[in-house]
Short mmCIF file of C-alpha atoms in Angstrom, two decimals:
data_model
loop_
_atom_site.label_atom_id
_atom_site.label_comp_id
_atom_site.label_asym_id
_atom_site.label_seq_id
_atom_site.Cartn_x
_atom_site.Cartn_y
_atom_site.Cartn_z
CA MET A 30 84.95 101.35 208.17
CA LYS A 31 86.04 97.69 207.95
CA LYS A 32 83.45 95.24 209.25
CA ILE A 33 84.60 93.66 212.48
CA ALA A 34 83.16 90.27 213.46
CA LYS A 35 80.90 90.64 216.46
CA ARG A 36 80.45 87.68 218.79
CA SER A 37 77.30 88.98 220.46
CA ASN A 38 75.38 92.15 221.31
CA CYS A 39 76.95 92.34 224.74
CA PRO A 40 78.62 95.75 225.19
CA ILE A 41 81.71 94.27 226.83
CA SER A 42 82.16 91.62 224.18
CA SER A 43 81.57 94.19 221.42
CA LEU A 44 84.22 96.54 222.80
CA LEU A 45 86.66 93.65 223.13
CA ASP A 46 85.99 92.67 219.51
CA ILE A 47 87.39 96.09 218.55
CA VAL A 48 90.19 96.84 221.02
CA GLY A 49 90.41 93.68 223.09
CA ASP A 50 93.72 92.25 222.18
CA LYS A 51 96.78 92.79 224.32
CA TRP A 52 98.41 95.10 221.78
CA SER A 53 95.63 97.40 220.60
CA LEU A 54 95.06 98.88 224.03
CA LEU A 55 98.79 99.47 224.43
CA ILE A 56 98.89 101.52 221.22
CA ILE A 57 95.95 103.54 222.51
CA ARG A 58 97.79 103.94 225.81
CA ASP A 59 100.92 105.16 223.98
CA ILE A 60 98.98 107.95 222.30
CA MET A 61 96.76 108.73 225.26
CA LEU A 62 99.19 108.73 228.15
CA ALA A 63 102.71 108.72 226.70
CA GLY A 64 102.26 111.36 224.00
CA LYS A 65 103.46 109.03 221.24
CA LYS A 66 102.19 109.50 217.75
CA ASN A 67 103.99 107.43 215.14
CA TYR A 68 105.13 103.97 214.16
CA ASN A 69 108.74 104.43 215.34
CA GLU A 70 107.64 105.75 218.71
CA PHE A 71 105.21 102.86 219.21
CA LEU A 72 107.96 100.38 218.35
CA ARG A 73 110.17 101.77 221.11
CA SER A 74 107.70 101.06 223.92
CA ASP A 75 108.88 98.71 226.66
CA GLU A 76 106.60 95.86 225.58
CA LYS A 77 108.49 95.53 222.28
CA ILE A 78 105.63 95.10 219.87
CA ALA A 79 106.61 93.28 216.65
CA THR A 80 106.51 95.39 213.48
CA ASN A 81 103.93 93.19 211.75
CA ILE A 82 101.61 93.21 214.78
CA LEU A 83 101.97 96.98 215.08
CA ALA A 84 101.10 97.55 211.42
CA ASP A 85 98.13 95.20 211.68
CA ARG A 86 96.74 96.79 214.85
CA LEU A 87 97.18 100.34 213.56
CA SER A 88 95.20 99.47 210.48
CA LEU A 89 92.53 97.71 212.56
CA LEU A 90 92.18 100.65 214.94
CA GLU A 91 91.96 103.02 212.02
CA SER A 92 89.21 100.89 210.43
CA ALA A 93 87.34 100.94 213.72
CA ALA A 94 87.61 104.76 213.76
CA ILE A 95 89.52 104.73 217.04
CA LEU A 96 92.59 106.31 215.39
CA ARG A 97 93.04 108.43 212.30
CA LYS A 98 96.30 108.95 210.52
CA ALA A 99 97.59 112.12 208.92
CA GLU A 100 100.50 112.63 206.52
CA ASN A 101 103.45 114.02 208.40
CA THR A 102 104.97 116.86 206.43
CA THR A 103 107.86 117.74 208.74
CA GLY A 104 109.70 114.73 210.20
CA LYS A 105 111.07 111.49 208.85
CA VAL A 106 108.05 109.29 209.54
CA ARG A 107 105.31 109.19 206.98
CA TYR A 108 102.22 109.24 209.21
CA ASN A 109 101.18 110.53 212.58
CA TYR A 110 98.30 108.93 214.44
CA ARG A 111 95.74 110.69 216.60
CA LEU A 112 92.81 109.40 218.59
CA THR A 113 89.32 110.20 217.35
CA GLN A 114 86.66 111.24 219.88
CA ARG A 115 85.64 107.60 219.98
CA GLY A 116 89.23 106.72 220.90
CA ILE A 117 89.57 109.49 223.45
CA ASP A 118 86.42 108.23 225.15
CA LEU A 119 88.22 104.99 226.02
CA LEU A 120 90.22 106.99 228.58
CA PRO A 121 88.00 106.02 231.57
CA VAL A 122 88.51 102.32 230.74
CA LEU A 123 92.30 102.73 230.83
CA ILE A 124 92.12 104.86 233.97
CA GLU A 125 90.20 102.13 235.83
CA MET A 126 92.79 99.60 234.67
CA ILE A 127 95.55 101.76 236.16
CA LEU A 128 93.71 102.07 239.46
CA TRP A 129 93.20 98.31 239.66
CA SER A 130 96.85 97.56 238.90
CA ASP A 131 97.98 100.13 241.43
CA LYS A 132 95.99 98.22 244.05
CA TYR A 133 97.11 94.71 243.16
CA LEU A 134 100.28 94.63 241.09
CA LEU A 135 103.84 95.87 241.15
CA ILE A 136 103.97 98.85 238.81
CA SER A 137 106.50 101.55 237.98
CA PRO A 138 107.03 104.47 240.39
CA GLN A 139 105.77 106.93 237.76
CA ALA A 140 102.57 104.91 237.38
CA LYS A 141 102.13 104.82 241.18
CA GLN A 142 102.49 108.59 241.29
CA PHE A 143 99.90 108.97 238.52
CA ALA A 144 97.51 106.61 240.33
CA ARG A 145 97.85 108.75 243.47
CA GLN A 146 96.76 111.81 241.49
CA LEU A 147 93.88 109.82 240.03
CA ARG A 148 92.65 108.76 243.46
CA LYS A 149 92.58 112.40 244.53
CA ARG A 150 90.76 113.82 241.53
CA LYS A 151 89.91 111.36 238.82
CA GLU A 152 87.35 113.44 236.92
CA TYR A 153 89.69 116.43 236.71
CA VAL A 154 92.63 114.36 235.45
CA ILE A 155 90.44 112.65 232.82
CA THR A 156 89.09 115.99 231.59
CA GLU A 157 92.57 117.51 231.34
CA ILE A 158 94.03 114.56 229.42
CA ALA A 159 91.04 114.52 227.05
CA LYS A 160 91.49 118.25 226.42
CA GLY A 161 95.14 117.72 225.51
CA LEU A 162 94.23 114.93 223.08
CA LYS A 163 91.71 117.13 221.29
CA LYS A 164 94.14 120.00 220.66
CA PRO A 165 95.14 120.37 217.01
CA ALA A 166 98.57 118.90 216.24
CA VAL A 167 101.45 121.38 216.01
CA MET B 23 99.96 81.51 242.08
CA LYS B 24 101.27 80.65 238.62
CA LYS B 25 103.86 83.09 237.32
CA ILE B 26 102.46 85.17 234.48
CA ALA B 27 104.89 86.70 231.98
CA LYS B 28 104.94 90.47 232.36
CA ARG B 29 105.84 92.58 229.36
CA SER B 30 106.61 95.75 231.32
CA ASN B 31 105.86 97.58 234.56
CA CYS B 32 103.11 99.59 232.93
CA PRO B 33 99.87 99.12 234.91
CA ILE B 34 97.75 98.79 231.77
CA SER B 35 100.07 96.26 230.19
CA SER B 36 100.31 94.33 233.47
CA LEU B 37 96.55 94.09 233.82
CA LEU B 38 96.24 92.96 230.20
CA ASP B 39 98.87 90.28 230.82
CA ILE B 40 96.45 88.80 233.35
CA VAL B 41 92.94 89.34 231.96
CA GLY B 42 93.59 90.88 228.55
CA ASP B 43 92.44 88.30 226.16
CA LYS B 44 89.02 88.40 224.58
CA TRP B 45 87.73 85.45 226.59
CA SER B 46 88.97 86.03 230.13
CA LEU B 47 87.04 89.25 230.55
CA LEU B 48 83.88 87.55 229.26
CA ILE B 49 84.13 84.86 231.92
CA ILE B 50 84.55 87.60 234.52
CA ARG B 51 81.53 89.35 233.01
CA ASP B 52 79.48 86.14 233.20
CA ILE B 53 80.08 85.85 236.92
CA MET B 54 79.91 89.56 237.65
CA LEU B 55 76.90 90.64 235.65
CA ALA B 56 75.06 87.52 234.53
CA GLY B 57 75.12 85.55 237.78
CA LYS B 58 76.78 82.54 236.17
CA LYS B 59 78.99 80.32 238.22
CA ASN B 60 80.00 77.12 236.50
CA TYR B 61 81.52 75.60 233.39
CA ASN B 62 78.20 74.63 231.79
CA GLU B 63 76.75 78.08 232.33
CA PHE B 64 79.83 79.78 230.84
CA LEU B 65 79.61 77.48 227.80
CA ARG B 66 76.06 78.61 227.13
CA SER B 67 76.95 82.31 226.76
CA ASP B 68 76.17 83.90 223.39
CA GLU B 69 79.81 84.18 222.37
CA LYS B 70 80.13 80.38 222.28
CA ILE B 71 83.48 79.92 223.95
CA ALA B 72 85.21 76.65 223.00
CA THR B 73 85.55 74.08 225.80
CA ASN B 74 89.35 74.00 225.66
CA ILE B 75 89.63 77.80 225.77
CA LEU B 76 87.18 77.95 228.66
CA ALA B 77 89.12 75.36 230.68
CA ASP B 78 92.39 77.16 229.96
CA ARG B 79 91.10 80.60 230.92
CA LEU B 80 89.43 79.36 234.10
CA SER B 81 92.68 77.83 235.23
CA LEU B 82 94.59 80.99 234.29
CA LEU B 83 92.18 83.25 236.17
CA GLU B 84 92.35 80.97 239.17
CA SER B 85 96.17 81.10 239.10
CA ALA B 86 95.98 84.87 238.97
CA ALA B 87 93.71 84.85 242.02
CA ILE B 88 90.88 86.54 240.12
CA LEU B 89 88.61 83.53 240.59
CA ARG B 90 88.51 80.72 243.12
CA LYS B 91 86.71 77.46 242.66
CA ALA B 92 84.78 75.50 245.23
CA GLU B 93 83.53 71.93 245.12
CA ASN B 94 79.84 71.90 244.37
CA THR B 95 78.08 69.48 246.69
CA THR B 96 74.53 69.87 245.41
CA GLY B 97 74.20 70.01 241.60
CA LYS B 98 75.61 68.06 238.69
CA VAL B 99 78.64 70.26 238.00
CA ARG B 100 81.79 69.60 239.94
CA TYR B 101 82.92 73.15 240.68
CA ASN B 102 81.46 76.57 241.15
CA TYR B 103 83.54 79.67 240.53
CA ARG B 104 83.43 82.91 242.48
CA LEU B 105 85.31 86.15 242.07
CA THR B 106 87.90 87.04 244.70
CA GLN B 107 88.10 90.63 245.96
CA ARG B 108 90.75 91.20 243.32
CA GLY B 109 88.29 89.99 240.69
CA ILE B 110 85.38 92.00 242.07
CA ASP B 111 87.55 95.12 241.90
CA LEU B 112 87.65 94.78 238.10
CA LEU B 113 84.00 95.88 238.08
CA PRO B 114 84.75 99.57 237.33
CA VAL B 115 86.79 98.52 234.26
CA LEU B 116 83.84 96.54 232.88
CA ILE B 117 81.40 99.32 233.75
CA GLU B 118 83.42 101.86 231.74
CA MET B 119 83.48 99.42 228.83
CA ILE B 120 79.69 99.21 228.93
CA LEU B 121 79.35 102.99 228.98
CA TRP B 122 81.67 103.35 226.00
CA SER B 123 79.83 100.71 223.98
CA ASP B 124 76.50 102.26 224.84
CA LYS B 125 77.78 105.50 223.30
CA TYR B 126 79.31 104.07 220.14
CA LEU B 127 78.03 100.59 219.32
CA LEU B 128 74.80 98.73 218.73
CA ILE B 129 74.13 96.77 221.90
CA SER B 130 71.24 94.74 223.30
CA PRO B 131 68.18 96.54 224.74
CA GLN B 132 68.91 95.07 228.19
CA ALA B 133 72.43 96.47 228.05
CA LYS B 134 71.11 99.88 226.98
CA GLN B 135 68.75 99.85 229.94
CA PHE B 136 71.61 98.96 232.29
CA ALA B 137 73.78 101.73 230.81
CA ARG B 138 70.97 104.22 231.48
CA GLN B 139 70.95 103.22 235.14
CA LEU B 140 74.74 103.52 235.23
CA ARG B 141 74.66 107.05 233.82
CA LYS B 142 72.23 108.07 236.57
CA ARG B 143 74.08 106.54 239.51
CA LYS B 144 77.25 104.70 238.68
CA GLU B 145 78.75 104.55 242.16
CA TYR B 146 75.57 103.16 243.67
CA VAL B 147 75.19 100.46 241.01
CA ILE B 148 78.85 99.42 241.40
CA THR B 149 78.52 99.21 245.19
CA GLU B 150 75.35 97.11 244.97
CA ILE B 151 76.79 94.65 242.45
CA ALA B 152 79.98 94.30 244.50
CA LYS B 153 77.90 93.60 247.62
CA GLY B 154 76.03 90.82 245.82
CA LEU B 155 79.28 89.23 244.66
CA LYS B 156 80.65 89.17 248.19
CA LYS B 157 77.65 87.37 249.69
CA PRO B 158 78.36 83.78 250.72
CA ALA B 159 77.07 81.24 248.19
CA VAL B 160 73.80 79.55 249.08
#
């Protein structure tokens, strides 16, 4: 695991040192909530991540053991990325971000619908998504 | 409110466009969990934020209506900062970050102690902190 510079022993600061740039969390989101798994799919997300930033963040997240990559034997892309348990456990952080944005910002209709489900049964939704992320790849 | 560039209508991306740099969330943390309220106090945090970054982020967070500043009539510093309701509602995001770091990273003993309390009664702790943040300044 690559050593990541730590600014302090504060838990919030330490988490941000690992995933706290505007792009890393979006890659995690892509895998976690949009079912994406490879470089080309990440590139196609609405936020239009630049190829060099994407490559850098993937390598950083892999070093931090948030993602792991596996050779892809079937398709055209070389690697598929999956979240580790450590990565999957970031789900509640992203869920709380969605709930906040649903309250205060203009978001897509699909996201609003998802937030409605979350407000009804957050724990259940989190458990189900986590289960899906743990399933072996097909 | 200053217009902030939005990369997409995704709720996670939209939240990150507002508070998603490594320093903004630490300023929010300082007010929320460390009882800090002014420029000099933020400067003294362990992560050693640079003065120009601090000034920039405070102004950004004020534009985004996460913080509001008030003239300080008593002490030496000119302004005190408080979280708006919108800012206070970010508390669950920070709480989930703390819980994740407690599980996976080396954090300070005080933070570990706080995480233990959170695991026992998260909702109660969140409600109590939020109440404290809403109290009028003395």
